[in-house]
CSV table of C-alpha atoms in Angstrom, one decimal:
chain,number,residue,atom,x,y,z
B,1,MET,CA,-6.4,58.2,52.4
B,2,LYS,CA,-8.7,60.3,50.1
B,3,ARG,CA,-8.0,63.3,52.2
B,4,TYR,CA,-4.2,62.9,51.8
B,5,LEU,CA,-4.6,62.6,48.0
B,6,LEU,CA,-6.8,65.7,47.8
B,7,VAL,CA,-4.4,67.7,49.9
B,8,GLY,CA,-1.5,66.5,47.8
B,9,VAL,CA,-3.3,67.5,44.6
B,10,ALA,CA,-4.2,70.9,46.0
B,11,LEU,CA,-0.6,71.6,47.0
B,12,ALA,CA,0.6,70.6,43.6
B,13,VAL,CA,-1.8,72.9,41.9
B,14,ILE,CA,-0.9,75.8,44.3
B,15,ALA,CA,2.8,75.2,43.9
B,16,SER,CA,2.7,75.1,40.1
B,17,PRO,CA,3.4,78.5,38.4
B,18,ALA,CA,1.6,79.5,35.2
B,19,ALA,CA,3.4,77.7,32.4
B,20,ALA,CA,3.3,79.7,29.1
B,21,ARG,CA,4.2,78.2,25.8
B,22,ASP,CA,4.8,80.3,22.7
B,23,ARG,CA,1.6,81.4,20.9
B,24,SER,CA,-0.9,79.8,23.3
B,25,PHE,CA,-3.2,80.7,26.2
B,26,TYR,CA,-2.3,79.8,29.8
B,27,PHE,CA,-3.9,79.8,33.2
B,28,GLY,CA,-2.3,80.0,36.6
B,29,ILE,CA,-3.1,79.8,40.3
B,30,GLU,CA,-0.8,81.4,42.8
B,31,ALA,CA,-0.9,81.5,46.6
B,32,GLY,CA,1.6,82.5,49.2
B,33,PRO,CA,2.6,84.5,52.3
B,34,MET,CA,2.4,88.3,52.3
B,35,PHE,CA,4.2,90.7,54.6
B,36,PRO,CA,2.2,94.0,54.6
B,37,LYS,CA,3.7,97.2,55.8
B,38,ASP,CA,2.2,98.7,59.0
B,39,SER,CA,-0.3,101.4,58.4
B,40,THR,CA,-1.0,104.7,60.1
B,41,ILE,CA,-4.6,106.1,60.1
B,42,ASP,CA,-6.1,109.3,61.5
B,43,ILE,CA,-9.3,108.7,63.5
B,44,ASP,CA,-11.8,111.4,64.5
B,45,VAL,CA,-12.4,110.4,68.2
B,46,SER,CA,-14.8,113.2,69.0
B,47,GLY,CA,-15.9,116.4,67.2
B,48,THR,CA,-12.6,118.1,68.3
B,49,THR,CA,-10.1,115.3,69.0
B,50,ARG,CA,-8.2,113.2,66.4
B,51,GLU,CA,-6.0,110.2,67.1
B,52,LEU,CA,-3.2,108.8,65.0
B,53,VAL,CA,-3.1,105.0,65.2
B,54,ARG,CA,-0.5,102.7,63.9
B,55,ILE,CA,-1.8,99.3,62.8
B,56,ASP,CA,0.6,96.4,63.2
B,57,HIS,CA,-0.2,93.9,60.5
B,58,ASN,CA,0.5,90.2,60.9
B,59,MET,CA,1.7,88.0,58.0
B,60,GLY,CA,-1.1,87.6,55.5
B,61,VAL,CA,-2.0,85.6,52.4
B,62,ASP,CA,-2.0,86.6,48.8
B,63,GLY,CA,-3.9,84.5,46.1
B,64,ASP,CA,-4.0,85.2,42.4
B,65,LEU,CA,-5.8,83.8,39.4
B,66,ILE,CA,-4.1,84.5,36.1
B,67,PHE,CA,-5.2,84.1,32.5
B,68,GLY,CA,-2.9,85.1,29.6
B,69,TYR,CA,-1.6,84.7,26.1
B,70,ASP,CA,2.0,84.1,25.2
B,71,PHE,CA,3.0,85.9,22.0
B,72,GLY,CA,6.6,84.4,22.0
B,73,MET,CA,9.0,86.7,23.7
B,74,PHE,CA,6.1,88.9,25.1
B,75,ARG,CA,3.1,87.9,27.2
B,76,ALA,CA,-0.2,89.7,28.1
B,77,GLU,CA,-2.3,88.6,31.1
B,78,PHE,CA,-5.2,89.4,33.2
B,79,GLU,CA,-4.8,88.9,37.0
B,80,GLY,CA,-7.4,88.9,39.7
B,81,SER,CA,-6.1,88.7,43.3
B,82,HIS,CA,-7.2,88.7,46.9
B,83,LYS,CA,-5.0,89.8,49.7
B,84,TRP,CA,-5.8,89.4,53.4
B,85,ALA,CA,-4.0,90.1,56.7
B,86,LYS,CA,-5.1,90.2,60.3
B,87,HIS,CA,-4.0,92.8,62.9
B,88,ASN,CA,-4.4,92.5,66.6
B,89,GLN,CA,-2.3,95.3,68.0
B,90,TYR,CA,-2.8,99.0,67.6
B,91,THR,CA,-0.3,101.6,68.8
B,92,LEU,CA,-1.5,105.1,69.6
B,93,ILE,CA,1.0,107.8,68.7
B,94,GLN,CA,1.4,108.8,72.4
B,95,GLY,CA,3.0,105.3,72.8
B,96,ASN,CA,0.1,103.3,74.3
B,97,THR,CA,-0.4,99.9,72.7
B,98,VAL,CA,-3.8,98.2,72.8
B,99,GLU,CA,-4.9,94.7,71.9
B,100,GLY,CA,-7.7,94.4,69.4
B,101,ASP,CA,-9.0,92.3,66.5
B,102,GLY,CA,-9.2,93.3,62.9
B,103,HIS,CA,-8.2,92.6,59.3
B,104,THR,CA,-7.2,94.3,56.1
B,105,SER,CA,-8.4,92.8,52.8
B,106,GLY,CA,-8.1,93.9,49.2
B,107,PHE,CA,-9.0,92.8,45.8
B,108,THR,CA,-7.2,93.8,42.6
B,109,THR,CA,-7.7,93.3,38.9
B,110,MET,CA,-4.7,93.9,36.7
B,111,VAL,CA,-3.6,93.8,33.1
B,112,ASN,CA,0.1,92.8,32.9
B,113,LEU,CA,2.6,93.0,30.1
B,114,LEU,CA,5.6,90.8,30.5
B,115,VAL,CA,8.8,90.0,28.5
B,116,ASP,CA,10.4,86.5,28.8
B,117,LEU,CA,14.1,86.4,29.3
B,118,GLY,CA,16.0,83.1,28.5
B,119,LYS,CA,15.4,80.0,26.4
B,120,ASP,CA,12.2,78.1,26.7
B,121,GLU,CA,14.0,74.8,27.3
B,122,SER,CA,15.8,76.0,30.5
B,123,PHE,CA,15.3,78.0,33.6
B,124,ASN,CA,13.6,81.4,32.6
B,125,PHE,CA,13.1,84.8,34.0
B,126,TYR,CA,10.6,87.4,33.1
B,127,ALA,CA,10.0,91.1,33.8
B,128,GLY,CA,7.1,93.4,33.3
B,129,GLY,CA,4.5,95.6,34.9
B,130,GLY,CA,0.8,96.0,35.2
B,131,ALA,CA,-2.0,98.4,36.0
B,132,GLY,CA,-5.6,98.0,37.1
B,133,LEU,CA,-8.2,98.7,39.8
B,134,GLY,CA,-8.1,97.9,43.5
B,135,TRP,CA,-10.6,97.7,46.4
B,136,MET,CA,-9.5,97.8,50.0
B,137,HIS,CA,-11.3,97.3,53.3
B,138,MET,CA,-9.8,97.7,56.8
B,139,LYS,CA,-11.7,97.0,60.0
B,140,GLY,CA,-10.6,97.0,63.6
B,141,GLU,CA,-12.4,96.2,66.9
B,142,LEU,CA,-11.6,96.8,70.5
B,143,ASN,CA,-13.4,94.7,73.1
B,144,ASP,CA,-15.9,93.5,70.4
B,145,VAL,CA,-16.8,97.1,69.6
B,146,GLU,CA,-16.0,98.5,66.1
B,147,PHE,CA,-13.0,100.9,66.5
B,148,PHE,CA,-12.7,101.8,62.8
B,149,SER,CA,-13.9,100.7,59.4
B,150,LEU,CA,-12.3,102.1,56.2
B,151,ARG,CA,-13.1,101.4,52.6
B,152,ASP,CA,-11.3,102.5,49.4
B,153,ASN,CA,-13.2,101.6,46.3
B,154,GLU,CA,-11.9,101.6,42.7
B,155,THR,CA,-8.5,103.0,43.2
B,156,PHE,CA,-5.8,102.9,40.5
B,157,VAL,CA,-3.2,100.3,41.3
B,158,TRP,CA,0.1,99.3,39.6
B,159,GLN,CA,2.9,96.8,39.9
């Protein structure tokens, strides 16, 4: 019974959006599915041969922690997020498809500026944008041997 209660509380927390009231701080936790675009990478196979490989991503997960302040009609917030998706199929540009095992993960830190649209007593909308830094890691294996490992550190990101 305790397990069901804990799962219910966890789902309620995950399903609750950040609730901002005028002139106050707020905190939010978000989690949900992510549908990443497939990627194409250029791999140096030997000193003279290069191979273009398309990575077919599976559905992934995106989780965010948000801390902000509501100024009234405008909000400012800091967001930290982690995104993760597996990939188990790689397509060589010649058309051959090989099975493998890998994942793509990323972390971002963003500062967002938002404008609230609507009345506080009813259903609201908001719009805005943000900028920050991102870190990405992509790794793939074929037959338990590392096929590629890519890192991109401290890249400018926006939304």
